[in-house]
mmCIF file of C-alpha atoms in Angstrom:
data_model
loop_
_atom_site.group_PDB
_atom_site.id
_atom_site.type_symbol
_atom_site.label_atom_id
_atom_site.label_comp_id
_atom_site.label_asym_id
_atom_site.label_seq_id
_atom_site.Cartn_x
_atom_site.Cartn_y
_atom_site.Cartn_z
ATOM 1 C CA MET A 1 31.399 -29.819 -56.557
ATOM 2 C CA THR A 2 30.620 -28.015 -53.374
ATOM 3 C CA THR A 3 32.745 -25.014 -52.759
ATOM 4 C CA LYS A 4 33.954 -23.194 -49.676
ATOM 5 C CA LYS A 5 31.468 -20.362 -50.724
ATOM 6 C CA ASP A 6 28.552 -22.840 -50.835
ATOM 7 C CA LEU A 7 29.718 -24.212 -47.396
ATOM 8 C CA ILE A 8 29.525 -20.664 -45.892
ATOM 9 C CA GLN A 9 26.268 -19.831 -47.190
ATOM 10 C CA ASN A 10 24.651 -22.868 -46.021
ATOM 11 C CA PHE A 11 26.094 -23.075 -42.517
ATOM 12 C CA ASP A 12 24.394 -21.361 -39.557
ATOM 13 C CA PRO A 13 27.403 -20.388 -37.065
ATOM 14 C CA ASN A 14 24.788 -19.715 -34.353
ATOM 15 C CA GLY A 15 23.425 -23.316 -34.402
ATOM 16 C CA PRO A 16 24.832 -26.562 -33.520
ATOM 17 C CA GLY A 17 27.994 -27.490 -35.426
ATOM 18 C CA ILE A 18 28.681 -30.602 -37.507
ATOM 19 C CA ARG A 19 29.378 -33.571 -35.489
ATOM 20 C CA GLY A 20 32.886 -35.034 -35.957
ATOM 21 C CA ASN A 21 34.143 -31.815 -37.669
ATOM 22 C CA LEU A 22 36.666 -29.775 -35.899
ATOM 23 C CA PHE A 23 34.810 -26.999 -34.039
ATOM 24 C CA GLY A 24 31.818 -28.322 -35.754
ATOM 25 C CA LEU A 25 32.617 -26.261 -38.876
ATOM 26 C CA PRO A 26 31.371 -27.334 -42.229
ATOM 27 C CA TYR A 27 34.895 -27.694 -43.952
ATOM 28 C CA SER A 28 37.081 -30.661 -45.025
ATOM 29 C CA PRO A 29 40.860 -30.434 -45.584
ATOM 30 C CA ASP A 30 40.081 -29.881 -49.219
ATOM 31 C CA THR A 31 37.973 -26.720 -48.607
ATOM 32 C CA SER A 32 40.097 -25.366 -45.809
ATOM 33 C CA GLU A 33 42.559 -22.437 -45.741
ATOM 34 C CA LEU A 34 44.098 -23.825 -42.491
ATOM 35 C CA VAL A 35 44.618 -27.565 -41.948
ATOM 36 C CA VAL A 36 45.335 -29.061 -38.624
ATOM 37 C CA ILE A 37 47.480 -32.329 -38.649
ATOM 38 C CA PRO A 38 47.044 -34.531 -35.590
ATOM 39 C CA VAL A 39 50.059 -36.646 -34.416
ATOM 40 C CA PRO A 40 48.790 -39.150 -31.759
ATOM 41 C CA TRP A 41 52.424 -39.968 -30.453
ATOM 42 C CA GLU A 42 53.904 -40.374 -26.921
ATOM 43 C CA VAL A 43 56.647 -42.743 -27.125
ATOM 44 C CA THR A 44 59.259 -40.786 -25.174
ATOM 45 C CA VAL A 45 57.140 -39.218 -22.397
ATOM 46 C CA SER A 46 58.985 -39.339 -19.214
ATOM 47 C CA TYR A 47 56.347 -38.926 -16.425
ATOM 48 C CA HIS A 48 52.682 -39.496 -17.020
ATOM 49 C CA THR A 49 51.127 -40.648 -20.364
ATOM 50 C CA GLY A 50 47.952 -39.821 -22.135
ATOM 51 C CA THR A 51 48.902 -37.028 -24.574
ATOM 52 C CA ALA A 52 48.587 -39.402 -27.624
ATOM 53 C CA ALA A 53 44.975 -39.258 -26.927
ATOM 54 C CA GLY A 54 44.899 -35.394 -27.212
ATOM 55 C CA PRO A 55 43.929 -35.073 -30.854
ATOM 56 C CA ALA A 56 40.849 -37.279 -30.406
ATOM 57 C CA ALA A 57 39.946 -35.429 -27.125
ATOM 58 C CA VAL A 58 40.385 -31.846 -28.669
ATOM 59 C CA LEU A 59 38.365 -32.842 -31.538
ATOM 60 C CA HIS A 60 35.515 -33.974 -29.535
ATOM 61 C CA ALA A 61 35.711 -30.954 -27.243
ATOM 62 C CA SER A 62 35.934 -28.538 -29.961
ATOM 63 C CA SER A 63 32.121 -29.006 -30.633
ATOM 64 C CA GLN A 64 31.502 -27.070 -27.489
ATOM 65 C CA VAL A 65 33.659 -23.997 -28.740
ATOM 66 C CA ASP A 66 31.359 -21.058 -30.045
ATOM 67 C CA VAL A 67 33.047 -19.947 -33.277
ATOM 68 C CA TYR A 68 32.283 -16.353 -32.974
ATOM 69 C CA ILE A 69 35.288 -14.213 -31.762
ATOM 70 C CA LYS A 70 34.145 -10.658 -31.044
ATOM 71 C CA ASP A 71 37.649 -9.364 -32.198
ATOM 72 C CA ILE A 72 37.444 -11.385 -35.251
ATOM 73 C CA PRO A 73 33.987 -11.457 -36.449
ATOM 74 C CA ASP A 74 34.376 -13.476 -39.554
ATOM 75 C CA ALA A 75 36.757 -16.038 -38.077
ATOM 76 C CA TRP A 76 34.411 -18.972 -38.757
ATOM 77 C CA THR A 77 34.600 -18.277 -42.456
ATOM 78 C CA LEU A 78 38.228 -18.888 -42.730
ATOM 79 C CA GLY A 79 38.013 -22.632 -43.274
ATOM 80 C CA ILE A 80 39.530 -24.866 -40.598
ATOM 81 C CA ALA A 81 39.595 -28.826 -40.672
ATOM 82 C CA MET A 82 41.484 -31.482 -39.111
ATOM 83 C CA THR A 83 42.869 -34.467 -41.227
ATOM 84 C CA ALA A 84 41.950 -37.988 -40.130
ATOM 85 C CA ILE A 85 43.668 -39.110 -36.960
ATOM 86 C CA PRO A 86 46.015 -41.994 -38.123
ATOM 87 C CA ASP A 87 44.875 -44.998 -35.943
ATOM 88 C CA ASP A 88 48.036 -46.865 -37.143
ATOM 89 C CA LEU A 89 50.382 -44.295 -35.428
ATOM 90 C CA MET A 90 48.346 -44.417 -32.431
ATOM 91 C CA GLU A 91 48.854 -48.102 -32.236
ATOM 92 C CA GLU A 92 52.432 -47.859 -33.083
ATOM 93 C CA SER A 93 52.846 -45.231 -30.285
ATOM 94 C CA LYS A 94 51.295 -47.589 -27.706
ATOM 95 C CA ARG A 95 53.459 -50.453 -28.743
ATOM 96 C CA LEU A 96 56.611 -48.570 -28.701
ATOM 97 C CA ARG A 97 55.718 -46.724 -25.421
ATOM 98 C CA GLU A 98 55.819 -50.170 -23.601
ATOM 99 C CA LEU A 99 59.345 -50.606 -24.835
ATOM 100 C CA SER A 100 60.345 -47.204 -23.813
ATOM 101 C CA ALA A 101 58.769 -47.329 -20.292
ATOM 102 C CA HIS A 102 60.665 -50.605 -19.640
ATOM 103 C CA HIS A 103 63.956 -48.794 -20.701
ATOM 104 C CA ILE A 104 63.188 -45.544 -18.331
ATOM 105 C CA GLN A 105 62.378 -48.108 -15.548
ATOM 106 C CA ARG A 106 65.797 -49.689 -15.950
ATOM 107 C CA MET A 107 67.422 -46.378 -15.800
ATOM 108 C CA GLU A 108 65.485 -45.332 -12.745
ATOM 109 C CA LYS A 109 66.777 -48.499 -11.042
ATOM 110 C CA GLY A 110 70.244 -47.384 -11.789
ATOM 111 C CA GLU A 111 70.923 -50.236 -14.163
ATOM 112 C CA PRO A 112 73.686 -49.299 -16.772
ATOM 113 C CA VAL A 113 72.529 -48.941 -20.385
ATOM 114 C CA GLN A 114 75.118 -49.676 -22.832
ATOM 115 C CA PRO A 115 75.894 -47.575 -25.948
ATOM 116 C CA GLY A 116 74.063 -49.023 -28.944
ATOM 117 C CA ASP A 117 71.458 -50.483 -26.723
ATOM 118 C CA PRO A 118 69.090 -52.258 -29.260
ATOM 119 C CA LEU A 119 65.957 -51.001 -27.490
ATOM 120 C CA VAL A 120 66.869 -47.394 -27.645
ATOM 121 C CA ALA A 121 68.079 -47.830 -31.077
ATOM 122 C CA LYS A 122 64.531 -49.207 -32.024
ATOM 123 C CA ILE A 123 62.804 -46.153 -30.435
ATOM 124 C CA ASN A 124 65.320 -43.542 -32.061
ATOM 125 C CA GLU A 125 64.692 -45.265 -35.519
ATOM 126 C CA ALA A 126 60.821 -45.255 -35.055
ATOM 127 C CA SER A 127 60.896 -41.489 -33.899
ATOM 128 C CA GLU A 128 62.996 -40.712 -37.042
ATOM 129 C CA SER A 129 60.323 -42.398 -39.201
ATOM 130 C CA LEU A 130 57.703 -40.223 -37.416
ATOM 131 C CA ASN A 131 59.644 -37.095 -38.337
ATOM 132 C CA ILE A 132 59.662 -38.104 -41.812
ATOM 133 C CA TYR A 133 56.031 -38.796 -41.910
ATOM 134 C CA VAL A 134 55.144 -35.478 -40.483
ATOM 135 C CA LYS A 135 57.468 -33.645 -42.802
ATOM 136 C CA ALA A 136 55.913 -35.325 -45.748
ATOM 137 C CA ALA A 137 52.399 -34.548 -44.386
ATOM 138 C CA THR A 138 53.000 -30.842 -43.810
ATOM 139 C CA GLN A 139 54.924 -30.453 -47.014
ATOM 140 C CA ARG A 140 52.035 -31.520 -48.925
ATOM 141 C CA TYR A 141 49.887 -28.653 -47.621
ATOM 142 C CA LEU A 142 52.644 -26.139 -47.648
ATOM 143 C CA ARG A 143 52.894 -26.732 -51.572
ATOM 144 C CA GLU A 144 49.178 -25.999 -51.766
ATOM 145 C CA GLY A 145 49.694 -22.804 -50.006
ATOM 146 C CA ARG A 146 47.772 -23.674 -46.819
ATOM 147 C CA MET A 147 48.348 -22.705 -43.364
ATOM 148 C CA ILE A 148 49.138 -25.558 -41.132
ATOM 149 C CA GLY A 149 48.900 -26.254 -37.405
ATOM 150 C CA LEU A 150 50.034 -29.526 -35.830
ATOM 151 C CA LEU A 151 48.191 -31.124 -32.877
ATOM 152 C CA GLY A 152 50.230 -33.582 -30.643
ATOM 153 C CA GLY A 153 50.872 -35.896 -29.232
ATOM 154 C CA ASP A 154 54.052 -35.224 -27.015
ATOM 155 C CA HIS A 155 56.227 -32.214 -27.657
ATOM 156 C CA SER A 156 58.542 -34.321 -29.943
ATOM 157 C CA THR A 157 55.934 -34.427 -32.754
ATOM 158 C CA PRO A 158 56.596 -31.067 -34.585
ATOM 159 C CA LEU A 159 60.129 -31.722 -35.580
ATOM 160 C CA GLY A 160 59.370 -32.991 -39.091
ATOM 161 C CA PHE A 161 57.112 -29.899 -39.687
ATOM 162 C CA LEU A 162 60.085 -27.632 -38.403
ATOM 163 C CA ARG A 163 62.206 -29.341 -40.976
ATOM 164 C CA ALA A 164 59.864 -28.755 -43.695
ATOM 165 C CA LEU A 165 59.477 -24.961 -42.825
ATOM 166 C CA GLY A 166 63.228 -25.006 -42.725
ATOM 167 C CA GLU A 167 63.302 -25.890 -46.460
ATOM 168 C CA LYS A 168 60.668 -23.197 -47.178
ATOM 169 C CA TYR A 169 62.012 -20.202 -45.365
ATOM 170 C CA GLU A 170 65.463 -18.992 -45.209
ATOM 171 C CA HIS A 171 65.150 -17.646 -41.692
ATOM 172 C CA PHE A 172 62.529 -17.972 -39.067
ATOM 173 C CA GLY A 173 62.102 -17.945 -35.287
ATOM 174 C CA ILE A 174 60.278 -20.121 -32.728
ATOM 175 C CA LEU A 175 58.277 -18.877 -29.876
ATOM 176 C CA GLN A 176 58.288 -21.575 -27.317
ATOM 177 C CA ILE A 177 55.496 -21.251 -24.698
ATOM 178 C CA ASP A 178 56.413 -24.034 -22.159
ATOM 179 C CA ALA A 179 57.247 -24.994 -18.699
ATOM 180 C CA HIS A 180 60.161 -26.777 -19.701
ATOM 181 C CA ALA A 181 63.162 -25.618 -21.749
ATOM 182 C CA ASP A 182 63.206 -28.876 -23.888
ATOM 183 C CA LEU A 183 67.051 -28.410 -24.570
ATOM 184 C CA ARG A 184 68.220 -31.723 -23.442
ATOM 185 C CA LYS A 185 70.459 -33.641 -25.652
ATOM 186 C CA ALA A 186 69.093 -37.178 -26.171
ATOM 187 C CA TYR A 187 67.285 -37.282 -22.840
ATOM 188 C CA GLU A 188 67.072 -40.743 -21.383
ATOM 189 C CA GLY A 189 69.016 -41.844 -24.388
ATOM 190 C CA PHE A 190 66.216 -41.073 -26.715
ATOM 191 C CA THR A 191 67.516 -38.787 -29.759
ATOM 192 C CA TYR A 192 64.127 -37.514 -30.304
ATOM 193 C CA SER A 193 62.717 -37.055 -26.856
ATOM 194 C CA HIS A 194 59.931 -34.655 -25.800
ATOM 195 C CA ALA A 195 62.491 -33.097 -23.559
ATOM 196 C CA SER A 196 64.937 -32.358 -26.723
ATOM 197 C CA ILE A 197 62.605 -30.886 -29.064
ATOM 198 C CA MET A 198 64.194 -27.396 -29.034
ATOM 199 C CA TYR A 199 67.751 -28.861 -28.975
ATOM 200 C CA ASN A 200 66.762 -30.842 -32.294
ATOM 201 C CA ALA A 201 65.031 -27.596 -33.621
ATOM 202 C CA LEU A 202 68.170 -25.592 -33.227
ATOM 203 C CA LYS A 203 69.976 -28.057 -35.489
ATOM 204 C CA ILE A 204 67.799 -26.555 -38.476
ATOM 205 C CA PRO A 205 69.826 -23.925 -39.896
ATOM 206 C CA ALA A 206 66.932 -21.577 -40.873
ATOM 207 C CA VAL A 207 65.939 -21.543 -37.236
ATOM 208 C CA ASN A 208 67.813 -18.177 -36.221
ATOM 209 C CA ARG A 209 66.193 -17.327 -32.915
ATOM 210 C CA LEU A 210 64.477 -19.408 -30.172
ATOM 211 C CA VAL A 211 62.320 -17.147 -27.696
ATOM 212 C CA GLN A 212 61.210 -19.185 -24.652
ATOM 213 C CA VAL A 213 58.402 -17.966 -22.503
ATOM 214 C CA GLY A 214 57.123 -19.282 -19.167
ATOM 215 C CA ILE A 215 60.201 -21.684 -18.520
ATOM 216 C CA ARG A 216 60.299 -22.777 -14.971
ATOM 217 C CA ASP A 217 61.749 -26.111 -14.882
ATOM 218 C CA LEU A 218 65.280 -26.861 -16.541
ATOM 219 C CA CYS A 219 68.426 -28.640 -15.714
ATOM 220 C CA GLU A 220 71.951 -27.280 -15.512
ATOM 221 C CA GLU A 221 72.820 -28.560 -19.122
ATOM 222 C CA GLU A 222 69.861 -26.606 -20.537
ATOM 223 C CA HIS A 223 70.738 -23.387 -18.533
ATOM 224 C CA GLN A 224 74.277 -23.571 -19.997
ATOM 225 C CA ALA A 225 72.842 -24.181 -23.444
ATOM 226 C CA ILE A 226 70.937 -20.880 -23.117
ATOM 227 C CA GLN A 227 73.796 -18.876 -21.634
ATOM 228 C CA HIS A 228 76.188 -20.042 -24.501
ATOM 229 C CA SER A 229 73.797 -19.688 -27.352
ATOM 230 C CA GLN A 230 75.142 -16.104 -28.146
ATOM 231 C CA GLU A 231 71.493 -14.923 -27.865
ATOM 232 C CA ARG A 232 70.210 -17.326 -30.386
ATOM 233 C CA VAL A 233 68.194 -18.638 -27.446
ATOM 234 C CA VAL A 234 66.348 -15.741 -25.514
ATOM 235 C CA THR A 235 64.486 -17.050 -22.526
ATOM 236 C CA PHE A 236 61.811 -15.355 -20.494
ATOM 237 C CA PHE A 237 61.694 -17.357 -17.127
ATOM 238 C CA ASP A 238 58.373 -17.550 -15.522
ATOM 239 C CA ASP A 239 59.806 -16.386 -11.965
ATOM 240 C CA ASP A 240 61.466 -13.308 -13.720
ATOM 241 C CA LEU A 241 58.195 -12.471 -15.495
ATOM 242 C CA LYS A 242 56.332 -12.574 -12.298
ATOM 243 C CA ALA A 243 58.800 -10.671 -10.328
ATOM 244 C CA ARG A 244 58.740 -7.924 -12.776
ATOM 245 C CA GLN A 245 55.061 -7.932 -12.775
ATOM 246 C CA TYR A 246 55.026 -7.613 -9.041
ATOM 247 C CA ALA A 247 57.285 -4.664 -9.361
ATOM 248 C CA GLY A 248 54.767 -2.929 -11.765
ATOM 249 C CA GLU A 249 55.687 -3.858 -15.110
ATOM 250 C CA THR A 250 52.466 -4.846 -17.049
ATOM 251 C CA TRP A 251 51.931 -7.721 -19.100
ATOM 252 C CA ALA A 252 51.494 -5.707 -22.225
ATOM 253 C CA GLU A 253 54.975 -4.169 -21.699
ATOM 254 C CA GLN A 254 56.357 -7.637 -21.146
ATOM 255 C CA CYS A 255 54.691 -8.981 -24.302
ATOM 256 C CA ASP A 256 56.178 -6.131 -26.246
ATOM 257 C CA LEU A 257 59.741 -7.000 -25.247
ATOM 258 C CA ILE A 258 58.888 -10.710 -26.126
ATOM 259 C CA VAL A 259 57.753 -9.546 -29.689
ATOM 260 C CA ARG A 260 60.727 -7.556 -30.309
ATOM 261 C CA GLU A 261 62.947 -10.520 -29.905
ATOM 262 C CA LEU A 262 61.118 -12.313 -32.565
ATOM 263 C CA PRO A 263 62.154 -12.216 -36.293
ATOM 264 C CA GLN A 264 59.726 -11.491 -39.105
ATOM 265 C CA HIS A 265 58.661 -15.076 -39.650
ATOM 266 C CA VAL A 266 57.534 -16.980 -36.359
ATOM 267 C CA TYR A 267 56.560 -20.418 -35.533
ATOM 268 C CA ILE A 268 54.734 -20.869 -32.215
ATOM 269 C CA SER A 269 55.416 -24.043 -30.314
ATOM 270 C CA PHE A 270 52.774 -24.167 -27.512
ATOM 271 C CA ASP A 271 53.366 -26.834 -24.851
ATOM 272 C CA ILE A 272 50.105 -26.750 -22.836
ATOM 273 C CA ASP A 273 52.156 -26.983 -19.761
ATOM 274 C CA GLY A 274 53.149 -23.458 -20.287
ATOM 275 C CA LEU A 275 49.901 -22.628 -18.782
ATOM 276 C CA ASP A 276 49.030 -22.725 -15.134
ATOM 277 C CA PRO A 277 48.450 -26.318 -14.356
ATOM 278 C CA LYS A 278 44.948 -25.478 -13.074
ATOM 279 C CA LEU A 279 44.125 -25.214 -16.881
ATOM 280 C CA CYS A 280 45.851 -28.422 -17.813
ATOM 281 C CA PRO A 281 46.046 -30.726 -14.736
ATOM 282 C CA SER A 282 46.230 -33.993 -16.631
ATOM 283 C CA THR A 283 49.263 -32.833 -19.007
ATOM 284 C CA GLY A 284 52.405 -35.243 -18.616
ATOM 285 C CA THR A 285 54.744 -33.083 -16.594
ATOM 286 C CA PRO A 286 52.686 -30.158 -15.096
ATOM 287 C CA VAL A 287 54.668 -27.400 -13.171
ATOM 288 C CA ALA A 288 53.333 -24.823 -10.759
ATOM 289 C CA GLY A 289 53.156 -21.275 -12.113
ATOM 290 C CA GLY A 290 52.781 -20.603 -15.796
ATOM 291 C CA LEU A 291 50.448 -18.288 -17.998
ATOM 292 C CA GLU A 292 46.930 -17.799 -17.619
ATOM 293 C CA PHE A 293 44.691 -18.579 -20.754
ATOM 294 C CA HIS A 294 44.113 -14.949 -21.459
ATOM 295 C CA GLN A 295 47.716 -13.965 -20.988
ATOM 296 C CA ALA A 296 48.741 -16.575 -23.603
ATOM 297 C CA VAL A 297 46.139 -15.353 -26.071
ATOM 298 C CA TYR A 298 47.068 -11.857 -25.544
ATOM 299 C CA LEU A 299 50.796 -12.457 -26.430
ATOM 300 C CA ILE A 300 49.735 -14.346 -29.612
ATOM 301 C CA ARG A 301 47.424 -11.516 -30.558
ATOM 302 C CA LYS A 302 50.353 -9.114 -30.007
ATOM 303 C CA ILE A 303 52.255 -11.122 -32.469
ATOM 304 C CA ALA A 304 49.583 -11.267 -35.133
ATOM 305 C CA LEU A 305 49.132 -7.536 -34.869
ATOM 306 C CA SER A 306 52.838 -6.587 -34.911
ATOM 307 C CA GLY A 307 53.479 -7.027 -38.619
ATOM 308 C CA LYS A 308 55.232 -10.261 -38.031
ATOM 309 C CA ILE A 309 53.914 -13.367 -39.746
ATOM 310 C CA ILE A 310 52.926 -16.680 -37.892
ATOM 311 C CA ILE A 311 54.176 -19.342 -40.459
ATOM 312 C CA GLY A 312 52.958 -22.456 -38.550
ATOM 313 C CA PHE A 313 52.253 -23.629 -35.080
ATOM 314 C CA ASP A 314 51.889 -26.783 -32.786
ATOM 315 C CA LEU A 315 49.750 -27.448 -29.786
ATOM 316 C CA SER A 316 51.179 -30.385 -27.670
ATOM 317 C CA GLU A 317 50.878 -32.313 -24.617
ATOM 318 C CA VAL A 318 47.076 -32.012 -24.144
ATOM 319 C CA ALA A 319 46.038 -35.243 -22.275
ATOM 320 C CA PRO A 320 42.499 -35.764 -21.694
ATOM 321 C CA GLY A 321 42.473 -37.183 -18.169
ATOM 322 C CA SER A 322 39.252 -38.286 -16.346
ATOM 323 C CA ASN A 323 37.089 -35.404 -17.851
ATOM 324 C CA ASP A 324 37.011 -32.977 -20.626
ATOM 325 C CA TRP A 325 38.613 -30.182 -18.898
ATOM 326 C CA ASP A 326 42.120 -30.212 -20.592
ATOM 327 C CA ALA A 327 40.562 -30.942 -24.063
ATOM 328 C CA ASN A 328 38.275 -28.198 -23.562
ATOM 329 C CA VAL A 329 41.068 -25.735 -22.851
ATOM 330 C CA GLY A 330 43.090 -27.163 -25.607
ATOM 331 C CA ALA A 331 40.482 -26.881 -28.078
ATOM 332 C CA ARG A 332 39.703 -23.120 -27.222
ATOM 333 C CA LEU A 333 43.410 -22.410 -27.344
ATOM 334 C CA LEU A 334 43.826 -24.260 -30.765
ATOM 335 C CA TYR A 335 40.861 -22.021 -32.087
ATOM 336 C CA GLN A 336 42.818 -18.792 -31.087
ATOM 337 C CA LEU A 337 45.991 -20.161 -32.769
ATOM 338 C CA CYS A 338 44.285 -20.929 -35.833
ATOM 339 C CA ASN A 339 42.696 -17.590 -36.255
ATOM 340 C CA TYR A 340 45.578 -15.392 -35.028
ATOM 341 C CA MET A 341 47.731 -17.027 -37.432
ATOM 342 C CA ALA A 342 45.252 -16.180 -40.301
ATOM 343 C CA VAL A 343 45.347 -12.575 -39.088
ATOM 344 C CA SER A 344 48.957 -12.374 -39.240
ATOM 345 C CA GLN A 345 48.915 -13.670 -42.910
ATOM 346 C CA GLY A 346 46.009 -11.104 -43.804
ATOM 347 C CA LYS A 347 43.475 -13.813 -44.120
ATOM 348 C CA LEU A 348 41.249 -12.543 -41.405
ATOM 349 C CA ARG A 349 40.805 -8.982 -40.180
ATOM 350 C CA VAL A 350 40.677 -7.914 -36.482
ATOM 351 C CA ALA A 351 37.760 -5.665 -35.844
ATOM 352 C CA GLU A 352 39.475 -3.185 -33.431
ATOM 353 C CA ALA A 353 43.248 -3.434 -33.666
ATOM 354 C CA GLU A 354 45.383 -2.139 -30.864
#
């Protein structure tokens, strides 16, 4: 049987990667320390579609990512692999998306939607089935002691993963990098809407802190939820961050403030629209403003080097669009998330820590 050691010895990280493998690396889920689980799902998206195609697009674009990181020279030896993209889930998402789009169109026309509407009930039931699937898929690798990242799909996809972590850890916090607060209750009637992921995550007793970064688009209901959270939700609004930078506060100082708000165990939920939309123009709900790529990586690095432990992450809302740009950025962000999670858990070493 081929071991991970054999794979490392026989792989040239300076040459072309292995076609079809995440980042071209030689590993399979059985020989990896970190497993990426793809969830091609976009049933409740409320603006543009395309994010269900994100996992396949990121996988394809990942072959163009050089696996050497100067600050983490041995990054490629960690062992990262993606499980097979479930085609049946993709087909189910397409079928149900047509139904949800019909429902959204009715609402946009001002047509009344009755409580217990069978179409809405069908979507909610299917979304809960997805949560059960994701929870079971992630629990398998958690039991094996693997690190896990989830690749969406829309931002509703990680709820099952968060539930699995809620059974493993007594307490943990979520760092949400996002343009949107995602604290709406049953948005458009959908209990598990992509716009409700953090509302639903806060129902998990183990989640004792939600720290939001880059938020710049929210409704009054969400703002009130933040204000009435008794500091369980701490939000770093994008305009406030920018204003303080214009006044002379550095990004390093701001990252220190963000990291201090996080508990010891941290889950990172990264909606790619948290970045400046020039980096993700095809994402479903782009919003002007946001983080630069290296700002985001710097914050993730700060967490990894702070002594806090990254216990899981998701990357969602990557939509390929008409070219590879969104997927290329998504793949590079995914590689950074994977490796800094490993740094935080002592699986990889940073060459020159701050």
